[in-house]
Amino acid sequence: MTSVRAPEQELETLLSVGYIFGGGTGLTPFGRELHDRHEAMRRLCDDVGEWTGVAVRDTLSQDLTAHLNAGETATQHEYRKVATMRQASYSLGLTDALAERGIRPDVVAGSSLGGMIAACVSGALSRPELFRLLSFLEELPLAPAGEPLRGIAFAWIPRERSVDWYCEPGRQHVHLAADYGELREGDAKMVLLSGYRSALRELAAEAPEDQVVVFGVRYGGHSPLQQFVHDALEPFLGQLEICAPVVPLFSSLREGRLSTAEDVRRDILLNTVVTTRMQHIVAGLSAHGVEIAATIGQALPVSLFEFPFENLEVTTVADIEQFTYSLYDLGIELTAEKDHARAFPRGSVQ
């Protein structure tokens, strides 16, 4: 059950509540309101600074867009680490703020970076271990030495077109990194492509105008280009303390629940080279009976897509208020006391 604490009463709902953690990193400023209003977020920022050396608090109001599109690889490398640590910290801070109200998920899921955050929230790995993992990944080079420049592109693929026209196997050096699913209007789907920048630009020139937008970020994520990351990560994961999730956990890489520590370990490893698909997350949450979900942290606007359950963005302090009231509106019943059995283990949610 998901419990919600009101100022003068304890409330509980029979609804199943899911948390979704999106992929990528937020480049525009998150703002300091969450930090300034919640002690748990302030403590977390201090902890992350000790674990990673990144002063997350100082970056909350910083726009990283120019740095992540910079021409210099060294600059992109430096600020990608900052963006990653900030995204993970802020997402966990939001779960802490929700937990202060007694709101905890019955099931969690995530994509890309969000998949690792979801594993932490599920209790499969502690916060120090999560940031140890992220630090290791962000210390790796962006690409093997001597390789052509990489890039990413968002593409809107009309229903009548095959995805293969845009990426392998139909187009060399362009890979399907993420499939976000059909847009709400139902006439196209949105995907993320990764590959060599020259190939992405050729694709954008051949496609209808504005259908493929190439960005300057040097990244080949969720594709065979990341095999070098996969190979470096595999022995490191053997050193990481991972256990079976306590809260049901679903992935964007495969259908079905991640039930064991080995499931989680393998998912983190394959996250480097396998396409992420939102349909796997939606299917998992739906099968678990989710009726309302919070998409936590900065991600693609959920309003672009259709979901079989209510899905609300929770990115700001105001969003926390709105999500709480939405739970009330969906039939929360009065109860005598909070269900303490839902407390998260191993520091996953304070």
CSV table of C-alpha atoms in Angstrom, one decimal:
chain,number,residue,atom,x,y,z
A,1,MET,CA,0.0,0.0,0.0
A,2,THR,CA,1.1,3.6,-0.5
A,3,SER,CA,0.7,5.8,2.5
A,4,VAL,CA,0.2,9.6,2.3
A,5,ARG,CA,0.7,11.8,5.4
A,6,ALA,CA,-1.5,14.9,5.6
A,7,PRO,CA,-0.7,17.6,8.2
A,8,GLU,CA,-3.4,16.5,10.7
A,9,GLN,CA,-4.2,12.9,9.7
A,10,GLU,CA,-2.9,9.7,8.3
A,11,LEU,CA,-4.2,8.6,4.9
A,12,GLU,CA,-3.8,5.4,2.9
A,13,THR,CA,-4.8,4.4,-0.6
A,14,LEU,CA,-5.5,1.0,-2.1
A,15,LEU,CA,-4.1,2.3,-5.4
A,16,SER,CA,-0.9,0.9,-6.7
A,17,VAL,CA,1.6,3.8,-7.2
A,18,GLY,CA,4.6,3.6,-9.5
A,19,TYR,CA,7.7,5.7,-9.8
A,20,ILE,CA,9.4,6.1,-13.2
A,21,PHE,CA,12.9,7.5,-13.5
A,22,GLY,CA,13.7,8.8,-17.0
A,23,GLY,CA,16.9,8.5,-19.0
A,24,GLY,CA,19.5,11.2,-19.8
A,25,THR,CA,20.5,14.2,-17.7
A,26,GLY,CA,18.7,17.5,-17.2
A,27,LEU,CA,20.8,20.3,-18.6
A,28,THR,CA,18.6,23.2,-17.7
A,29,PRO,CA,18.6,24.4,-14.0
A,30,PHE,CA,16.7,22.4,-11.5
A,31,GLY,CA,16.6,25.3,-9.1
A,32,ARG,CA,17.3,25.4,-5.3
A,33,GLU,CA,13.8,25.3,-3.9
A,34,LEU,CA,13.9,21.5,-3.2
A,35,HIS,CA,17.3,22.0,-1.5
A,36,ASP,CA,16.2,25.1,0.5
A,37,ARG,CA,12.9,23.6,1.7
A,38,HIS,CA,14.0,20.0,2.5
A,39,GLU,CA,16.7,19.0,5.0
A,40,ALA,CA,16.9,15.5,3.4
A,41,MET,CA,18.0,17.1,0.1
A,42,ARG,CA,20.6,19.2,1.9
A,43,ARG,CA,22.0,16.2,3.6
A,44,LEU,CA,22.0,14.3,0.4
A,45,CYS,CA,23.9,17.0,-1.4
A,46,ASP,CA,26.6,16.9,1.3
A,47,ASP,CA,26.8,13.2,1.0
A,48,VAL,CA,27.2,13.2,-2.7
A,49,GLY,CA,29.9,15.8,-2.5
A,50,GLU,CA,31.8,13.4,-0.2
A,51,TRP,CA,31.2,10.4,-2.4
A,52,THR,CA,31.9,12.0,-5.8
A,53,GLY,CA,33.7,15.3,-5.3
A,54,VAL,CA,30.9,17.1,-7.2
A,55,ALA,CA,29.3,20.1,-5.4
A,56,VAL,CA,25.8,19.3,-6.4
A,57,ARG,CA,24.2,22.1,-4.4
A,58,ASP,CA,26.3,24.7,-6.3
A,59,THR,CA,25.0,23.3,-9.7
A,60,LEU,CA,21.3,23.3,-9.0
A,61,SER,CA,20.8,26.7,-10.6
A,62,GLN,CA,23.4,26.2,-13.4
A,63,ASP,CA,22.5,25.7,-17.0
A,64,LEU,CA,24.8,23.0,-18.4
A,65,THR,CA,23.5,23.2,-22.0
A,66,ALA,CA,26.5,25.0,-23.4
A,67,HIS,CA,29.0,22.8,-21.7
A,68,LEU,CA,27.4,19.5,-22.9
A,69,ASN,CA,27.4,20.9,-26.5
A,70,ALA,CA,30.9,22.3,-26.3
A,71,GLY,CA,33.4,21.5,-29.0
A,72,GLU,CA,36.1,20.3,-26.6
A,73,THR,CA,35.8,16.7,-25.5
A,74,ALA,CA,37.4,17.4,-22.2
A,75,THR,CA,34.7,20.0,-21.4
A,76,GLN,CA,31.9,17.6,-22.3
A,77,HIS,CA,33.5,14.9,-20.2
A,78,GLU,CA,33.8,17.1,-17.1
A,79,TYR,CA,30.3,18.5,-17.3
A,80,ARG,CA,28.6,15.2,-18.1
A,81,LYS,CA,29.8,13.9,-14.8
A,82,VAL,CA,28.4,17.0,-13.1
A,83,ALA,CA,25.1,16.6,-15.0
A,84,THR,CA,24.9,12.9,-14.1
A,85,MET,CA,25.5,13.4,-10.4
A,86,ARG,CA,23.1,16.3,-10.3
A,87,GLN,CA,20.3,14.3,-12.0
A,88,ALA,CA,20.7,11.3,-9.7
A,89,SER,CA,20.9,13.6,-6.6
A,90,TYR,CA,17.9,15.6,-7.5
A,91,SER,CA,15.8,12.5,-8.4
A,92,LEU,CA,16.6,10.9,-5.1
A,93,GLY,CA,15.9,14.2,-3.3
A,94,LEU,CA,12.4,14.2,-4.8
A,95,THR,CA,11.8,10.7,-3.5
A,96,ASP,CA,12.9,11.9,-0.1
A,97,ALA,CA,10.5,14.8,-0.2
A,98,LEU,CA,7.6,12.5,-1.2
A,99,ALA,CA,8.6,10.1,1.6
A,100,GLU,CA,8.4,12.9,4.1
A,101,ARG,CA,4.7,13.0,3.2
A,102,GLY,CA,4.4,9.2,3.6
A,103,ILE,CA,4.3,8.6,-0.2
A,104,ARG,CA,6.4,5.6,-1.3
A,105,PRO,CA,6.1,3.5,-4.4
A,106,ASP,CA,4.6,0.1,-4.7
A,107,VAL,CA,6.8,-0.5,-7.9
A,108,VAL,CA,9.6,1.4,-9.6
A,109,ALA,CA,11.1,1.4,-13.0
A,110,GLY,CA,13.7,3.4,-15.0
A,111,SER,CA,15.5,3.9,-18.2
A,112,SER,CA,19.2,4.5,-18.8
A,113,LEU,CA,20.5,6.6,-15.9
A,114,GLY,CA,17.0,6.3,-14.5
A,115,GLY,CA,17.3,2.5,-14.4
A,116,MET,CA,20.2,2.7,-12.0
A,117,ILE,CA,18.4,5.3,-9.9
A,118,ALA,CA,15.4,3.0,-9.8
A,119,ALA,CA,17.6,0.1,-8.7
A,120,CYS,CA,18.7,2.2,-5.8
A,121,VAL,CA,15.2,3.2,-4.8
A,122,SER,CA,14.1,-0.4,-5.0
A,123,GLY,CA,16.7,-1.3,-2.4
A,124,ALA,CA,19.0,-3.3,-4.8
A,125,LEU,CA,22.0,-1.0,-4.1
A,126,SER,CA,22.7,1.6,-1.5
A,127,ARG,CA,23.1,5.3,-2.3
A,128,PRO,CA,26.9,5.2,-1.8
A,129,GLU,CA,27.1,2.2,-4.1
A,130,LEU,CA,25.0,4.0,-6.7
A,131,PHE,CA,27.3,7.0,-6.8
A,132,ARG,CA,30.3,4.7,-6.7
A,133,LEU,CA,28.9,3.1,-9.9
A,134,LEU,CA,28.1,6.5,-11.5
A,135,SER,CA,31.6,7.8,-10.7
A,136,PHE,CA,33.2,4.8,-12.3
A,137,LEU,CA,31.2,5.2,-15.5
A,138,GLU,CA,31.8,8.9,-15.7
A,139,GLU,CA,35.6,8.4,-15.4
A,140,LEU,CA,35.6,6.3,-18.5
A,141,PRO,CA,36.5,8.1,-21.8
A,142,LEU,CA,33.6,9.3,-24.0
A,143,ALA,CA,34.9,7.1,-26.8
A,144,PRO,CA,37.9,5.0,-27.7
A,145,ALA,CA,40.9,6.9,-28.9
A,146,GLY,CA,41.0,7.7,-32.7
A,147,GLU,CA,37.3,7.0,-33.2
A,148,PRO,CA,35.2,9.4,-35.4
A,149,LEU,CA,33.1,11.9,-33.5
A,150,ARG,CA,29.9,10.6,-32.0
A,151,GLY,CA,26.6,12.2,-31.6
A,152,ILE,CA,22.9,11.8,-30.7
A,153,ALA,CA,19.7,12.8,-32.5
A,154,PHE,CA,16.0,12.9,-31.7
A,155,ALA,CA,13.8,11.6,-34.5
A,156,TRP,CA,10.0,11.7,-35.1
A,157,ILE,CA,9.2,8.7,-37.2
A,158,PRO,CA,5.9,8.7,-39.0
A,159,ARG,CA,3.7,5.6,-38.6
A,160,GLU,CA,4.0,4.7,-42.2
A,161,ARG,CA,7.9,4.7,-42.1
A,162,SER,CA,10.0,1.8,-40.9
A,163,VAL,CA,12.5,2.5,-38.1
A,164,ASP,CA,15.1,0.6,-40.2
A,165,TRP,CA,15.2,3.4,-42.7
A,166,TYR,CA,16.7,5.6,-40.0
A,167,CYS,CA,19.2,3.2,-38.3
A,168,GLU,CA,20.8,-0.2,-38.5
A,169,PRO,CA,20.4,-2.6,-40.1
A,170,GLY,CA,19.2,-0.2,-42.8
A,171,ARG,CA,21.7,2.5,-42.2
A,172,GLN,CA,25.3,2.0,-41.2
A,173,HIS,CA,26.7,3.8,-38.1
A,174,VAL,CA,23.3,5.0,-36.8
A,175,HIS,CA,21.8,3.0,-34.0
A,176,LEU,CA,18.4,3.0,-32.2
A,177,ALA,CA,19.4,4.1,-28.6
A,178,ALA,CA,15.9,4.6,-27.1
A,179,ASP,CA,12.3,4.0,-28.3
A,180,TYR,CA,10.0,6.4,-26.3
A,181,GLY,CA,6.9,5.1,-28.0
A,182,GLU,CA,4.1,6.6,-30.0
A,183,LEU,CA,3.1,10.2,-29.5
A,184,ARG,CA,-0.3,11.0,-28.0
A,185,GLU,CA,-1.6,11.9,-31.5
A,186,GLY,CA,-0.7,8.4,-32.7
A,187,ASP,CA,0.7,9.5,-36.0
A,188,ALA,CA,4.4,9.1,-35.1
A,189,LYS,CA,6.8,7.7,-32.6
A,190,MET,CA,9.8,9.5,-30.9
A,191,VAL,CA,13.2,7.8,-30.7
A,192,LEU,CA,16.7,8.7,-29.8
A,193,LEU,CA,19.4,7.7,-32.2
A,194,SER,CA,23.1,7.5,-31.5
A,195,GLY,CA,26.1,7.0,-33.8
A,196,TYR,CA,28.8,8.7,-35.7
A,197,ARG,CA,28.0,12.4,-36.1
A,198,SER,CA,28.7,12.5,-39.8
A,199,ALA,CA,26.2,9.6,-40.3
A,200,LEU,CA,23.6,11.3,-38.2
A,201,ARG,CA,24.0,14.6,-40.1
A,202,GLU,CA,23.6,12.7,-43.4
A,203,LEU,CA,20.4,11.1,-42.1
A,204,ALA,CA,19.1,14.5,-41.0
A,205,ALA,CA,19.8,15.9,-44.5
A,206,GLU,CA,18.0,13.0,-46.2
A,207,ALA,CA,15.0,13.0,-43.9
A,208,PRO,CA,12.1,15.4,-44.2
A,209,GLU,CA,12.8,18.8,-42.6
A,210,ASP,CA,12.9,18.9,-38.8
A,211,GLN,CA,12.2,15.2,-38.5
A,212,VAL,CA,15.7,14.4,-37.3
A,213,VAL,CA,17.5,16.9,-34.9
A,214,VAL,CA,21.2,16.3,-34.3
A,215,PHE,CA,22.8,17.5,-31.0
A,216,GLY,CA,26.4,18.2,-30.3
A,217,VAL,CA,26.6,15.8,-27.3
A,218,ARG,CA,29.4,13.2,-27.9
A,219,TYR,CA,27.7,10.0,-26.9
A,220,GLY,CA,27.0,6.6,-28.4
A,221,GLY,CA,24.8,5.3,-25.7
A,222,HIS,CA,22.7,2.1,-25.8
A,223,SER,CA,24.4,0.8,-28.9
A,224,PRO,CA,27.3,-1.4,-30.0
A,225,LEU,CA,29.5,1.7,-29.9
A,226,GLN,CA,29.5,1.3,-26.1
A,227,GLN,CA,31.0,-2.1,-26.1
A,228,PHE,CA,34.2,-0.7,-24.6
A,229,VAL,CA,32.1,0.6,-21.6
A,230,HIS,CA,30.4,-2.8,-21.3
A,231,ASP,CA,33.8,-4.5,-21.2
A,232,ALA,CA,35.2,-2.1,-18.6
A,233,LEU,CA,32.1,-2.2,-16.4
A,234,GLU,CA,31.7,-6.0,-16.2
A,235,PRO,CA,34.6,-6.7,-13.8
A,236,PHE,CA,33.7,-3.6,-11.7
A,237,LEU,CA,30.2,-4.8,-11.2
A,238,GLY,CA,31.6,-7.9,-9.5
A,239,GLN,CA,32.9,-5.6,-6.8
A,240,LEU,CA,29.7,-3.7,-6.3
A,241,GLU,CA,27.3,-4.7,-3.4
A,242,ILE,CA,24.0,-5.5,-5.1
A,243,CYS,CA,21.1,-7.5,-3.6
A,244,ALA,CA,17.6,-8.5,-4.7
A,245,PRO,CA,15.2,-5.6,-5.0
A,246,VAL,CA,12.8,-5.1,-2.0
A,247,VAL,CA,10.4,-2.9,-4.0
A,248,PRO,CA,9.3,-4.5,-7.3
A,249,LEU,CA,11.6,-3.3,-10.1
A,250,PHE,CA,11.1,-3.2,-13.8
A,251,SER,CA,13.6,-2.3,-16.6
A,252,SER,CA,13.4,-0.6,-20.0
A,253,LEU,CA,15.7,-3.2,-21.5
A,254,ARG,CA,13.5,-6.3,-21.2
A,255,GLU,CA,10.1,-7.6,-20.3
A,256,GLY,CA,9.5,-8.9,-16.8
A,257,ARG,CA,10.5,-8.0,-13.3
A,258,LEU,CA,14.1,-7.9,-12.0
A,259,SER,CA,13.8,-10.2,-9.1
A,260,THR,CA,17.4,-11.2,-8.1
A,261,ALA,CA,20.7,-9.4,-7.5
A,262,GLU,CA,22.0,-11.1,-10.7
A,263,ASP,CA,19.0,-9.7,-12.6
A,264,VAL,CA,20.0,-6.2,-11.5
A,265,ARG,CA,23.7,-6.7,-12.1
A,266,ARG,CA,23.0,-7.9,-15.7
A,267,ASP,CA,20.6,-5.1,-16.4
A,268,ILE,CA,23.2,-2.5,-15.3
A,269,LEU,CA,25.7,-4.1,-17.6
A,270,LEU,CA,23.4,-4.4,-20.6
A,271,ASN,CA,22.2,-0.8,-20.1
A,272,THR,CA,25.4,0.2,-21.9
A,273,VAL,CA,24.7,-1.6,-25.2
A,274,VAL,CA,21.0,-2.4,-25.5
A,275,THR,CA,18.2,-0.2,-26.8
A,276,THR,CA,15.9,1.2,-24.0
A,277,ARG,CA,12.2,0.9,-24.7
A,278,MET,CA,9.5,2.7,-22.7
A,279,GLN,CA,7.0,-0.1,-23.7
A,280,HIS,CA,8.8,-2.5,-21.3
A,281,ILE,CA,8.3,-0.1,-18.4
A,282,VAL,CA,4.7,0.5,-19.2
A,283,ALA,CA,4.0,-3.2,-19.5
A,284,GLY,CA,5.7,-3.9,-16.2
A,285,LEU,CA,3.9,-1.2,-14.3
A,286,SER,CA,0.6,-2.1,-15.9
A,287,ALA,CA,1.0,-5.8,-15.0
A,288,HIS,CA,1.7,-4.8,-11.4
A,289,GLY,CA,-1.6,-2.9,-11.3
A,290,VAL,CA,-0.3,0.7,-11.3
A,291,GLU,CA,-3.1,3.2,-11.5
A,292,ILE,CA,-1.0,6.4,-11.0
A,293,ALA,CA,2.7,7.0,-11.6
A,294,ALA,CA,5.1,9.8,-10.9
A,295,THR,CA,7.8,10.4,-13.5
A,296,ILE,CA,10.5,11.8,-11.3
A,297,GLY,CA,13.2,14.3,-12.2
A,298,GLN,CA,13.7,16.0,-15.6
A,299,ALA,CA,12.7,13.8,-18.5
A,300,LEU,CA,10.7,14.1,-21.7
A,301,PRO,CA,7.3,15.7,-21.0
A,302,VAL,CA,4.9,12.9,-20.2
A,303,SER,CA,2.1,14.9,-21.9
A,304,LEU,CA,3.6,13.9,-25.3
A,305,PHE,CA,2.7,10.3,-24.8
A,306,GLU,CA,-0.3,8.1,-23.9
A,307,PHE,CA,-0.2,5.9,-20.9
A,308,PRO,CA,-2.6,3.2,-19.6
A,309,PHE,CA,-2.4,4.9,-16.1
A,310,GLU,CA,-2.3,8.4,-14.9
A,311,ASN,CA,1.3,9.7,-15.2
A,312,LEU,CA,2.3,13.0,-13.6
A,313,GLU,CA,5.7,14.8,-13.8
A,314,VAL,CA,7.3,15.4,-10.4
A,315,THR,CA,10.2,17.8,-10.9
A,316,THR,CA,9.5,20.7,-8.6
A,317,VAL,CA,8.2,21.3,-5.1
A,318,ALA,CA,4.9,22.4,-6.7
A,319,ASP,CA,4.7,19.0,-8.5
A,320,ILE,CA,5.1,17.2,-5.2
A,321,GLU,CA,2.0,19.1,-3.9
A,322,GLN,CA,0.1,18.3,-7.1
A,323,PHE,CA,0.9,14.6,-6.9
A,324,THR,CA,-0.2,14.5,-3.3
A,325,TYR,CA,-3.5,16.0,-4.2
A,326,SER,CA,-3.9,13.7,-7.1
A,327,LEU,CA,-3.6,10.8,-4.8
A,328,TYR,CA,-6.3,12.2,-2.6
A,329,ASP,CA,-8.6,12.7,-5.6
A,330,LEU,CA,-8.1,9.1,-6.6
A,331,GLY,CA,-9.7,7.7,-3.5
A,332,ILE,CA,-7.5,7.8,-0.5
A,333,GLU,CA,-9.2,6.4,2.6
A,334,LEU,CA,-8.7,7.4,6.2
A,335,THR,CA,-6.6,5.0,8.3
A,336,ALA,CA,-5.4,5.0,11.9
A,337,GLU,CA,-1.7,4.7,11.3
A,338,LYS,CA,1.0,4.6,8.7
A,339,ASP,CA,2.2,1.2,7.3
A,340,HIS,CA,5.8,1.2,8.5
A,341,ALA,CA,6.5,-2.1,6.6
A,342,ARG,CA,7.0,0.0,3.4
A,343,ALA,CA,10.2,1.6,4.8
A,344,PHE,CA,13.1,1.3,2.4
A,345,PRO,CA,16.2,-0.7,3.3
A,346,ARG,CA,19.8,0.2,3.1
A,347,GLY,CA,19.4,3.9,2.8
A,348,SER,CA,17.6,3.8,-0.5
A,349,VAL,CA,15.0,6.4,0.7
A,350,GLN,CA,15.6,8.4,3.8
